[in-house]
């Protein structure tokens, strides 16, 4: 690619994202206990191997009966039924119902043969159930105070889920609703994609380890911990590596060593003119493939991406804001795709800008934003000072606001495109 | 409380939530490595023990100089400076600048004494930096092509954070932005609240363990796995317990045993007329305190809450939808408060109803909803069939739609109150 530092080809973010997704390596599968599957992504499509419900289920507590037999029933003219048995949940009925017969039945229990409706307890003259006399229910009779329609208060087989129905696509993230489905269909262990192992490197001689005391001119490394949190949230397994040395040969060895176990490499810093530029120097001499090193975006235009030994290297800008945004727009989509998501790019939305944003830019700008909803309308404003060097306001961002390129910025009240920072 | 089954006092949801929050036991603190702190909640307020930056930091790559000395500089009439040294990041300057002197400086490096501005490399005649000649920079001179203002491209001490400033409140959940702050201030270990241990019990004879084969009339227990996922998301540590027996004495022993190690108990089922009612029977005979057993809401009106030996017991309805909603509206706020959140109740928002909801209800109804944003406006509609017995559509909900009590339901286009299901 010639002079990588000054002869960079500038591409649009959408093109950069497309190039990243072209090199995704899908993770291998593993099976984990359902109790440990929260937040993981399914490695297989889940289909219903049985209908739900798989028996005719009573939707209420009452009496199962034949609807026709209730014709004309009312509070003044109850129709009497002979009670054949009591059917608790989880117990199969003993008897088919004949005409004029009813069975005491609980919510969720199996409706007996011969019944095509369940009348609620409240619509009978046996309003109060007494546990101690339940045994005698079978011998008793009940008066029904309302005429019933066939099918009333019965969930037919397959009402909720038909046999063979696709329940969850591969790549779906497992939350409470997914866990309920997996449990219903007997997945005590769940096929999920292995967590991508992500090695996180920093560059820069000004960086101290987090446990070190502050010294003049030096700051503690915060990018690596921020990125580790982002990686975890995206379903990866981060490892914070020692800072990279200032020697392209040694950088190459450090990365090569990590490649032995890591699925993804992320570096911060060393990509722009004026930095120590170790990544730029690496890209000039390595035997990997550099897929881009300049994007039409602020912050993080020198964000670079390459593949080495088939594995991706995201070289993010060193500024905290630029690293943060670079991860969200490029590395997170990679991780999501590697974990099987069919929709790995960030979720695009829109909002009403709540404050002027007066800073023009030659490139589209992705401003960290804080949103709120007022009368159904999403209002968004920059989250504190959003200079890319400012770390303190990253915590307040729940979206990125896209400010189009140009000299004007955007005015309060304008409808703007936003990018959600919530993991789907 | 007299006849608990039929003589229930019905209270509003807001009152139920207030009662729950009255009995919150704040968790103890522990210290965890920063790398394991993602998603945990801070047990202490975090204050800045130093300013950020803690030195005058160069915001660009260029030359530090005295702004006054650049008066009249332009592309046609560059002003020449003697270059005293090169200041990389992390290295203290060797020299104070005199008049007419400049120091080559990198982004993030310490601005030397005597300088009050940094001119970007691009605004000098030394546009291209050549690593190999950097050594000779100190002896060279540079032409500046633009007049500078005092303070330009220098971040003064404390610009981002003043010493003593409160950075993060106690109870704050740790995400990427919080991790960056904690790293910057040297928290290699972070004070967080211990995860509440939550024992999850189910009731009902129709329930099979998830690993069991399906049998007539029986269904697999899905509520416990769903709730475990919700507990994990809320920052707790769930344990799925064996199903409760149908004997109030044995139920009491099982719960008492769990109380020895659990901070919170959750049960599903057994609270309403027509169930096997084991929880209702327990409440009639235990020595704990029942704080409510009927709420003006659908689903889940018989949701009950009590305290036993100072620990909370949430007795949720057995229907999947009712358990789900009951957890979100009552148990999650408890967990959030126990983890130090100052704002534990669910986040209330608003949206435009995207479809008619025709079902009236004597009580306010909390309908699982799916939202999207169109031209900045939040549109919401029920997530599939929302009968409380339907489990399959829980996965599609990202909010709850509040349908006010009354016979009408709500019309498409109406502005409705929603409750976010995203963990803050």
Short mmCIF file of N, CA and C in Angstrom, two decimals, chain A residues 6 34-35 38 50 54-55 57 61 88-90 92 106 110 128-129 131 134 159-161 167-168 172 174-181 183-188 205-206 210-211 214-222 225-226 229-230 240 273-277 281 324 349-351 373-378 385 389-392 394-396 415, chain B residues 6 34-35 38 50 54-55 57 61 88-90 92 106 110 128-129 131 134 159-161 167-168 172 174-188 205-206 210-211 214-222 225-226 229-230 240 273-277 281 324 349-351 373-378 385 389-392 394-396 415:
data_model
loop_
_atom_site.label_atom_id
_atom_site.label_comp_id
_atom_site.label_asym_id
_atom_site.label_seq_id
_atom_site.Cartn_x
_atom_site.Cartn_y
_atom_site.Cartn_z
N UNK A 6 1.31 8.56 4.86
CA UNK A 6 0.80 9.77 4.22
C UNK A 6 -0.03 9.46 2.97
N UNK A 34 -27.72 -24.68 30.80
CA UNK A 34 -28.67 -23.59 30.60
C UNK A 34 -28.52 -22.51 31.67
N UNK A 35 -28.17 -22.94 32.87
CA UNK A 35 -28.01 -21.97 33.97
C UNK A 35 -26.82 -21.04 33.75
N UNK A 38 -26.94 -17.42 30.08
CA UNK A 38 -27.43 -16.04 29.95
C UNK A 38 -26.38 -15.18 29.25
N UNK A 50 -41.94 -30.52 19.88
CA UNK A 50 -43.29 -30.90 20.30
C UNK A 50 -44.13 -29.62 20.31
N UNK A 54 -48.81 -29.42 24.72
CA UNK A 54 -48.80 -30.72 24.05
C UNK A 54 -49.99 -31.57 24.50
N UNK A 55 -50.90 -30.94 25.21
CA UNK A 55 -52.18 -31.58 25.56
C UNK A 55 -53.20 -30.44 25.64
N UNK A 57 -55.09 -27.99 27.33
CA UNK A 57 -54.81 -27.42 28.65
C UNK A 57 -55.96 -26.52 29.10
N UNK A 61 -59.41 -22.32 36.42
CA UNK A 61 -59.76 -23.22 37.50
C UNK A 61 -61.28 -23.37 37.47
N UNK A 88 -56.04 -32.53 39.03
CA UNK A 88 -55.03 -31.52 39.36
C UNK A 88 -54.05 -31.39 38.18
N UNK A 89 -53.19 -30.40 38.26
CA UNK A 89 -52.13 -30.26 37.26
C UNK A 89 -51.22 -31.46 37.31
N UNK A 90 -50.80 -31.91 36.13
CA UNK A 90 -49.79 -32.95 36.08
C UNK A 90 -50.34 -34.35 36.24
N UNK A 92 -53.12 -37.26 34.79
CA UNK A 92 -54.00 -37.56 33.66
C UNK A 92 -55.41 -37.86 34.16
N UNK A 106 -58.05 -28.00 37.38
CA UNK A 106 -57.21 -26.87 37.78
C UNK A 106 -56.61 -26.19 36.55
N UNK A 110 -54.89 -31.22 32.35
CA UNK A 110 -55.32 -31.86 31.11
C UNK A 110 -56.85 -31.93 31.05
N UNK A 128 -66.43 -21.63 46.32
CA UNK A 128 -65.24 -21.76 47.15
C UNK A 128 -64.76 -23.21 47.15
N UNK A 129 -63.48 -23.37 46.89
CA UNK A 129 -62.90 -24.70 46.91
C UNK A 129 -62.38 -24.94 48.32
N UNK A 131 -60.00 -27.51 50.30
CA UNK A 131 -59.05 -28.61 50.09
C UNK A 131 -59.52 -29.89 50.79
N UNK A 134 -62.09 -31.90 48.97
CA UNK A 134 -61.84 -32.12 47.55
C UNK A 134 -62.09 -33.59 47.18
N UNK A 159 -51.48 -24.49 20.34
CA UNK A 159 -51.97 -23.10 20.27
C UNK A 159 -50.82 -22.09 20.36
N UNK A 160 -49.89 -22.37 21.25
CA UNK A 160 -48.80 -21.41 21.47
C UNK A 160 -47.66 -21.67 20.50
N UNK A 161 -47.32 -22.92 20.29
CA UNK A 161 -46.21 -23.30 19.40
C UNK A 161 -46.62 -24.56 18.64
N UNK A 167 -38.13 -21.58 16.68
CA UNK A 167 -38.37 -20.79 17.88
C UNK A 167 -37.34 -19.68 18.02
N UNK A 168 -36.08 -20.04 17.77
CA UNK A 168 -34.98 -19.08 17.94
C UNK A 168 -33.98 -19.32 16.83
N UNK A 172 -28.84 -15.92 18.11
CA UNK A 172 -29.69 -15.16 19.03
C UNK A 172 -29.07 -15.14 20.43
N UNK A 174 -29.10 -15.02 24.39
CA UNK A 174 -29.99 -15.68 25.34
C UNK A 174 -30.32 -14.77 26.51
N UNK A 175 -31.58 -14.36 26.56
CA UNK A 175 -32.10 -13.58 27.68
C UNK A 175 -33.21 -14.38 28.36
N UNK A 176 -33.98 -13.75 29.24
CA UNK A 176 -35.01 -14.48 29.99
C UNK A 176 -36.01 -15.21 29.09
N UNK A 177 -36.51 -14.57 28.05
CA UNK A 177 -37.50 -15.20 27.17
C UNK A 177 -36.92 -16.38 26.42
N UNK A 178 -35.67 -16.26 26.00
CA UNK A 178 -35.01 -17.37 25.30
C UNK A 178 -34.76 -18.52 26.29
N UNK A 179 -34.37 -18.19 27.51
CA UNK A 179 -34.13 -19.24 28.51
C UNK A 179 -35.41 -20.03 28.78
N UNK A 180 -36.55 -19.32 28.83
CA UNK A 180 -37.83 -20.00 29.06
C UNK A 180 -38.12 -20.99 27.93
N UNK A 181 -37.85 -20.56 26.70
CA UNK A 181 -38.08 -21.44 25.55
C UNK A 181 -37.14 -22.65 25.61
N UNK A 183 -35.73 -24.01 28.15
CA UNK A 183 -36.14 -24.92 29.24
C UNK A 183 -37.35 -25.74 28.82
N UNK A 184 -38.32 -25.07 28.21
CA UNK A 184 -39.55 -25.75 27.79
C UNK A 184 -39.23 -26.90 26.84
N UNK A 185 -38.20 -26.71 26.01
CA UNK A 185 -37.87 -27.75 25.03
C UNK A 185 -36.70 -28.63 25.47
N UNK A 186 -36.42 -28.61 26.74
CA UNK A 186 -35.53 -29.63 27.30
C UNK A 186 -34.05 -29.38 27.12
N UNK A 187 -33.65 -28.14 26.81
CA UNK A 187 -32.22 -27.87 26.64
C UNK A 187 -31.56 -27.62 28.00
N UNK A 188 -31.25 -28.71 28.71
CA UNK A 188 -30.53 -28.52 29.97
C UNK A 188 -29.12 -28.03 29.66
N UNK A 205 4.31 5.46 25.75
CA UNK A 205 5.21 5.43 26.90
C UNK A 205 4.70 6.22 28.05
N UNK A 206 3.61 6.97 27.81
CA UNK A 206 3.05 7.74 28.91
C UNK A 206 2.16 6.88 29.80
N UNK A 210 -2.42 0.24 35.92
CA UNK A 210 -3.45 0.83 36.78
C UNK A 210 -3.03 0.85 38.24
N UNK A 211 -2.20 -0.13 38.64
CA UNK A 211 -1.83 -0.20 40.07
C UNK A 211 -0.66 0.71 40.42
N UNK A 214 0.97 7.62 40.36
CA UNK A 214 1.08 8.63 39.30
C UNK A 214 2.46 9.26 39.34
N UNK A 215 3.03 9.54 38.15
CA UNK A 215 4.30 10.25 38.09
C UNK A 215 4.18 11.37 37.06
N UNK A 216 5.04 12.37 37.13
CA UNK A 216 4.94 13.51 36.22
C UNK A 216 4.93 13.07 34.75
N UNK A 217 3.98 13.57 34.01
CA UNK A 217 3.94 13.28 32.58
C UNK A 217 3.33 11.95 32.22
N UNK A 218 3.09 11.10 33.21
CA UNK A 218 2.55 9.77 32.93
C UNK A 218 1.09 9.68 33.37
N UNK A 219 0.32 8.87 32.69
CA UNK A 219 -1.07 8.63 33.06
C UNK A 219 -1.32 7.13 33.10
N UNK A 220 -2.36 6.75 33.84
CA UNK A 220 -2.65 5.32 33.89
C UNK A 220 -3.41 4.90 32.63
N UNK A 221 -3.16 3.69 32.21
CA UNK A 221 -3.80 3.11 31.04
C UNK A 221 -5.28 2.87 31.34
N UNK A 222 -6.15 3.62 30.72
CA UNK A 222 -7.59 3.41 30.95
C UNK A 222 -8.26 2.75 29.74
N UNK A 225 -8.91 -1.10 29.96
CA UNK A 225 -9.97 -1.54 30.87
C UNK A 225 -11.34 -1.21 30.29
N UNK A 226 -11.41 -0.04 29.65
CA UNK A 226 -12.65 0.33 28.96
C UNK A 226 -12.98 -0.70 27.88
N UNK A 229 -14.21 -4.04 29.07
CA UNK A 229 -15.62 -3.98 29.43
C UNK A 229 -16.50 -4.08 28.17
N UNK A 230 -16.10 -3.40 27.12
CA UNK A 230 -16.86 -3.46 25.86
C UNK A 230 -16.82 -4.88 25.28
N UNK A 240 -6.16 -8.34 29.11
CA UNK A 240 -5.38 -7.12 29.00
C UNK A 240 -3.90 -7.50 28.98
N UNK A 273 -0.23 9.91 12.50
CA UNK A 273 0.93 10.78 12.40
C UNK A 273 1.15 11.44 13.75
N UNK A 274 2.37 11.40 14.23
CA UNK A 274 2.66 12.14 15.46
C UNK A 274 2.63 11.26 16.68
N UNK A 275 1.97 10.12 16.61
CA UNK A 275 2.12 9.14 17.68
C UNK A 275 3.48 8.50 17.52
N UNK A 276 3.79 7.59 18.40
CA UNK A 276 5.03 6.85 18.20
C UNK A 276 4.88 5.90 17.02
N UNK A 277 3.61 5.70 16.58
CA UNK A 277 3.39 5.07 15.28
C UNK A 277 3.86 3.63 15.16
N UNK A 281 4.26 1.39 11.65
CA UNK A 281 5.52 0.75 11.26
C UNK A 281 5.34 -0.76 11.11
N UNK A 324 -13.15 4.14 22.01
CA UNK A 324 -14.50 3.72 22.36
C UNK A 324 -15.37 3.60 21.11
N UNK A 349 -30.92 4.39 14.50
CA UNK A 349 -32.20 4.92 14.92
C UNK A 349 -32.23 6.42 14.60
N UNK A 350 -33.21 7.12 15.11
CA UNK A 350 -33.27 8.56 14.87
C UNK A 350 -33.75 9.25 16.13
N UNK A 351 -33.44 10.53 16.22
CA UNK A 351 -33.82 11.29 17.41
C UNK A 351 -33.82 12.77 17.06
N UNK A 373 -36.65 10.29 26.53
CA UNK A 373 -37.88 10.30 25.73
C UNK A 373 -38.86 11.27 26.36
N UNK A 374 -39.42 12.16 25.55
CA UNK A 374 -40.39 13.14 26.04
C UNK A 374 -41.62 13.05 25.15
N UNK A 375 -42.73 12.71 25.71
CA UNK A 375 -43.99 12.56 24.96
C UNK A 375 -43.79 11.65 23.74
N UNK A 376 -43.08 10.57 23.94
CA UNK A 376 -42.87 9.60 22.87
C UNK A 376 -41.75 9.96 21.90
N UNK A 377 -41.21 11.17 22.01
CA UNK A 377 -40.16 11.61 21.08
C UNK A 377 -38.79 11.43 21.73
N UNK A 378 -37.87 10.82 20.99
CA UNK A 378 -36.51 10.63 21.52
C UNK A 378 -35.74 11.94 21.35
N UNK A 385 -18.64 16.94 27.36
CA UNK A 385 -17.69 17.35 26.32
C UNK A 385 -17.29 16.12 25.54
N UNK A 389 -10.39 13.24 23.17
CA UNK A 389 -9.44 13.00 24.26
C UNK A 389 -10.14 12.92 25.61
N UNK A 390 -11.41 13.30 25.68
CA UNK A 390 -12.12 13.37 26.96
C UNK A 390 -12.69 11.99 27.30
N UNK A 391 -12.22 11.46 28.43
CA UNK A 391 -12.63 10.12 28.85
C UNK A 391 -13.82 10.18 29.79
N UNK A 392 -13.91 11.28 30.54
CA UNK A 392 -14.84 11.33 31.68
C UNK A 392 -16.31 11.20 31.27
N UNK A 394 -17.57 9.43 28.70
CA UNK A 394 -17.95 8.19 28.01
C UNK A 394 -19.06 7.47 28.80
N UNK A 395 -18.97 7.54 30.11
CA UNK A 395 -19.95 6.86 30.96
C UNK A 395 -21.38 7.33 30.74
N UNK A 396 -21.54 8.55 30.24
CA UNK A 396 -22.88 9.11 30.10
C UNK A 396 -23.52 8.84 28.74
N UNK A 415 -33.73 16.51 13.16
CA UNK A 415 -33.82 15.07 13.28
C UNK A 415 -32.46 14.50 12.90
N UNK B 6 -59.40 -15.20 50.29
CA UNK B 6 -60.53 -14.46 49.74
C UNK B 6 -60.64 -13.06 50.30
N UNK B 34 -10.47 -5.00 38.87
CA UNK B 34 -11.15 -4.16 37.89
C UNK B 34 -11.55 -4.97 36.65
N UNK B 35 -10.71 -5.94 36.29
CA UNK B 35 -11.01 -6.75 35.10
C UNK B 35 -12.25 -7.64 35.29
N UNK B 38 -16.96 -5.57 35.50
CA UNK B 38 -17.98 -5.18 34.52
C UNK B 38 -19.36 -5.65 34.98
N UNK B 50 -6.77 13.22 42.07
CA UNK B 50 -5.85 14.09 41.35
C UNK B 50 -6.62 14.71 40.18
N UNK B 54 -3.17 15.89 34.88
CA UNK B 54 -2.45 16.36 36.07
C UNK B 54 -1.16 17.10 35.66
N UNK B 55 -1.05 17.38 34.36
CA UNK B 55 0.02 18.25 33.85
C UNK B 55 -0.56 18.97 32.64
N UNK B 57 -1.16 19.38 29.16
CA UNK B 57 -1.05 18.34 28.15
C UNK B 57 -1.20 18.93 26.75
N UNK B 61 -0.02 17.11 17.90
CA UNK B 61 1.35 16.83 17.53
C UNK B 61 1.90 18.11 16.86
N UNK B 88 8.61 13.53 23.80
CA UNK B 88 7.64 12.45 23.54
C UNK B 88 6.67 12.33 24.72
N UNK B 89 5.65 11.54 24.55
CA UNK B 89 4.73 11.26 25.64
C UNK B 89 5.47 10.57 26.77
N UNK B 90 5.12 10.93 27.97
CA UNK B 90 5.65 10.22 29.12
C UNK B 90 7.03 10.67 29.55
N UNK B 92 9.52 13.93 30.72
CA UNK B 92 9.47 15.32 31.17
C UNK B 92 10.38 16.19 30.30
N UNK B 106 4.71 15.83 21.22
CA UNK B 106 3.74 14.85 20.74
C UNK B 106 2.39 15.04 21.45
N UNK B 110 3.92 16.45 27.90
CA UNK B 110 3.95 17.56 28.85
C UNK B 110 4.45 18.83 28.15
N UNK B 128 6.35 16.94 7.49
CA UNK B 128 6.54 15.50 7.60
C UNK B 128 7.58 15.19 8.65
N UNK B 129 7.19 14.31 9.53
CA UNK B 129 8.12 13.90 10.57
C UNK B 129 8.89 12.69 10.06
N UNK B 131 11.27 9.81 11.46
CA UNK B 131 11.81 9.21 12.69
C UNK B 131 13.35 9.29 12.73
N UNK B 134 14.77 12.55 13.83
CA UNK B 134 14.18 13.15 15.02
C UNK B 134 15.26 13.64 15.99
N UNK B 159 -8.53 20.33 33.46
CA UNK B 159 -9.55 20.69 32.47
C UNK B 159 -10.67 19.66 32.41
N UNK B 160 -10.29 18.40 32.46
CA UNK B 160 -11.28 17.33 32.32
C UNK B 160 -11.91 17.00 33.68
N UNK B 161 -11.08 16.91 34.70
CA UNK B 161 -11.56 16.56 36.04
C UNK B 161 -10.80 17.41 37.06
N UNK B 167 -16.80 11.55 40.85
CA UNK B 167 -16.78 10.98 39.51
C UNK B 167 -17.92 10.00 39.30
N UNK B 168 -18.13 9.17 40.29
CA UNK B 168 -19.17 8.13 40.18
C UNK B 168 -19.84 7.97 41.53
N UNK B 172 -23.55 2.88 41.30
CA UNK B 172 -23.45 3.00 39.85
C UNK B 172 -22.97 1.68 39.25
N UNK B 174 -21.06 -0.63 36.64
CA UNK B 174 -19.78 -0.43 35.96
C UNK B 174 -19.84 -0.90 34.52
N UNK B 175 -19.77 0.07 33.62
CA UNK B 175 -19.67 -0.19 32.18
C UNK B 175 -18.34 0.34 31.68
N UNK B 176 -18.19 0.41 30.34
CA UNK B 176 -16.90 0.84 29.78
C UNK B 176 -16.43 2.21 30.28
N UNK B 177 -17.33 3.20 30.32
CA UNK B 177 -16.94 4.54 30.74
C UNK B 177 -16.54 4.58 32.21
N UNK B 178 -17.24 3.80 33.03
CA UNK B 178 -16.90 3.74 34.44
C UNK B 178 -15.55 3.03 34.63
N UNK B 179 -15.31 1.97 33.84
CA UNK B 179 -14.04 1.25 33.93
C UNK B 179 -12.87 2.16 33.57
N UNK B 180 -13.06 3.02 32.57
CA UNK B 180 -12.00 3.95 32.18
C UNK B 180 -11.68 4.91 33.33
N UNK B 181 -12.72 5.37 33.99
CA UNK B 181 -12.51 6.29 35.13
C UNK B 181 -11.80 5.56 36.27
N UNK B 182 -12.25 4.37 36.59
CA UNK B 182 -11.64 3.61 37.68
C UNK B 182 -10.16 3.33 37.39
N UNK B 183 -9.85 2.99 36.15
CA UNK B 183 -8.45 2.73 35.77
C UNK B 183 -7.62 4.00 35.91
N UNK B 184 -8.17 5.11 35.42
CA UNK B 184 -7.46 6.40 35.48
C UNK B 184 -7.10 6.75 36.92
N UNK B 185 -7.97 6.40 37.85
CA UNK B 185 -7.73 6.76 39.24
C UNK B 185 -7.15 5.60 40.06
N UNK B 186 -6.62 4.62 39.37
CA UNK B 186 -5.80 3.62 40.05
C UNK B 186 -6.55 2.52 40.77
N UNK B 187 -7.82 2.32 40.44
CA UNK B 187 -8.57 1.25 41.12
C UNK B 187 -8.30 -0.09 40.45
N UNK B 188 -7.16 -0.70 40.77
CA UNK B 188 -6.91 -2.04 40.23
C UNK B 188 -7.90 -3.03 40.86
N UNK B 205 -47.30 -29.58 40.39
CA UNK B 205 -46.99 -30.99 40.11
C UNK B 205 -46.87 -31.28 38.65
N UNK B 206 -47.28 -30.31 37.82
CA UNK B 206 -47.18 -30.53 36.39
C UNK B 206 -45.75 -30.27 35.90
N UNK B 210 -35.90 -29.75 33.61
CA UNK B 210 -35.63 -29.45 32.21
C UNK B 210 -35.03 -30.65 31.47
N UNK B 211 -34.32 -31.50 32.20
CA UNK B 211 -33.66 -32.63 31.53
C UNK B 211 -34.58 -33.84 31.36
N UNK B 214 -40.65 -35.50 28.13
CA UNK B 214 -42.03 -35.03 28.26
C UNK B 214 -42.95 -36.21 28.56
N UNK B 215 -43.94 -35.98 29.42
CA UNK B 215 -44.93 -37.01 29.69
C UNK B 215 -46.31 -36.39 29.65
N UNK B 216 -47.33 -37.21 29.41
CA UNK B 216 -48.69 -36.65 29.28
C UNK B 216 -49.07 -35.79 30.48
N UNK B 217 -49.54 -34.59 30.19
CA UNK B 217 -50.03 -33.72 31.25
C UNK B 217 -48.95 -32.94 31.96
N UNK B 218 -47.69 -33.26 31.71
CA UNK B 218 -46.60 -32.59 32.41
C UNK B 218 -45.86 -31.65 31.46
N UNK B 219 -45.33 -30.58 31.99
CA UNK B 219 -44.53 -29.65 31.19
C UNK B 219 -43.23 -29.37 31.93
N UNK B 220 -42.21 -28.97 31.17
CA UNK B 220 -40.94 -28.66 31.83
C UNK B 220 -41.02 -27.30 32.51
N UNK B 221 -40.33 -27.18 33.60
CA UNK B 221 -40.25 -25.94 34.37
C UNK B 221 -39.44 -24.90 33.59
N UNK B 222 -40.12 -23.88 33.11
CA UNK B 222 -39.38 -22.84 32.38
C UNK B 222 -39.23 -21.56 33.19
N UNK B 225 -35.81 -20.96 34.98
CA UNK B 225 -34.68 -20.59 34.12
C UNK B 225 -34.82 -19.16 33.62
N UNK B 226 -36.06 -18.79 33.33
CA UNK B 226 -36.32 -17.41 32.93
C UNK B 226 -35.94 -16.46 34.06
N UNK B 229 -32.25 -15.99 34.64
CA UNK B 229 -31.68 -15.05 33.68
C UNK B 229 -31.96 -13.60 34.09
N UNK B 230 -33.16 -13.35 34.57
CA UNK B 230 -33.51 -11.99 35.03
C UNK B 230 -32.67 -11.61 36.25
N UNK B 240 -31.24 -22.30 41.15
CA UNK B 240 -32.53 -22.94 40.89
C UNK B 240 -32.68 -24.11 41.86
N UNK B 273 -56.19 -18.43 43.97
CA UNK B 273 -57.31 -19.36 44.10
C UNK B 273 -57.25 -20.36 42.94
N UNK B 274 -57.32 -21.63 43.26
CA UNK B 274 -57.39 -22.60 42.18
C UNK B 274 -56.06 -23.25 41.90
N UNK B 275 -54.97 -22.60 42.29
CA UNK B 275 -53.69 -23.31 42.26
C UNK B 275 -53.69 -24.29 43.43
N UNK B 276 -52.60 -24.98 43.54
CA UNK B 276 -52.48 -25.84 44.72
C UNK B 276 -52.27 -24.99 45.97
N UNK B 277 -51.89 -23.69 45.73
CA UNK B 277 -51.97 -22.72 46.82
C UNK B 277 -51.03 -22.95 47.99
N UNK B 281 -51.09 -21.11 51.75
CA UNK B 281 -51.15 -21.87 53.00
C UNK B 281 -49.97 -21.56 53.90
N UNK B 324 -42.73 -13.15 34.87
CA UNK B 324 -41.79 -12.24 34.23
C UNK B 324 -42.06 -10.81 34.66
N UNK B 349 -41.19 5.60 30.67
CA UNK B 349 -41.01 6.36 29.46
C UNK B 349 -42.38 6.49 28.77
N UNK B 350 -42.39 6.96 27.55
CA UNK B 350 -43.66 7.08 26.82
C UNK B 350 -43.44 6.70 25.37
N UNK B 351 -44.51 6.32 24.71
CA UNK B 351 -44.42 5.89 23.32
C UNK B 351 -45.79 6.01 22.68
N UNK B 373 -38.19 2.92 16.66
CA UNK B 373 -38.21 4.37 16.56
C UNK B 373 -38.37 4.75 15.09
N UNK B 374 -39.33 5.62 14.81
CA UNK B 374 -39.58 6.08 13.44
C UNK B 374 -39.57 7.59 13.47
N UNK B 375 -38.66 8.19 12.75
CA UNK B 375 -38.54 9.66 12.71
C UNK B 375 -38.49 10.25 14.12
N UNK B 376 -37.71 9.62 14.96
CA UNK B 376 -37.54 10.13 16.32
C UNK B 376 -38.65 9.77 17.29
N UNK B 377 -39.74 9.19 16.76
CA UNK B 377 -40.89 8.86 17.63
C UNK B 377 -40.84 7.38 18.00
N UNK B 378 -40.99 7.10 19.29
CA UNK B 378 -41.00 5.71 19.75
C UNK B 378 -42.38 5.12 19.47
N UNK B 385 -48.70 -12.51 21.23
CA UNK B 385 -49.85 -12.69 22.11
C UNK B 385 -49.38 -12.49 23.55
N UNK B 389 -50.36 -16.54 30.16
CA UNK B 389 -49.91 -17.94 30.07
C UNK B 389 -48.96 -18.17 28.90
N UNK B 390 -48.84 -17.19 28.01
CA UNK B 390 -48.02 -17.37 26.80
C UNK B 390 -46.57 -17.05 27.11
N UNK B 391 -45.71 -18.04 26.93
CA UNK B 391 -44.30 -17.89 27.25
C UNK B 391 -43.50 -17.48 26.02
N UNK B 392 -43.99 -17.90 24.85
CA UNK B 392 -43.18 -17.81 23.63
C UNK B 392 -42.82 -16.38 23.24
N UNK B 394 -42.29 -13.76 25.29
CA UNK B 394 -41.51 -12.98 26.28
C UNK B 394 -40.21 -12.50 25.65
N UNK B 395 -39.61 -13.34 24.81
CA UNK B 395 -38.33 -13.01 24.19
C UNK B 395 -38.39 -11.74 23.34
N UNK B 396 -39.58 -11.38 22.86
CA UNK B 396 -39.70 -10.23 21.95
C UNK B 396 -39.96 -8.91 22.66
N UNK B 415 -50.81 8.02 23.03
CA UNK B 415 -49.55 8.10 23.75
C UNK B 415 -49.70 7.26 25.01
#
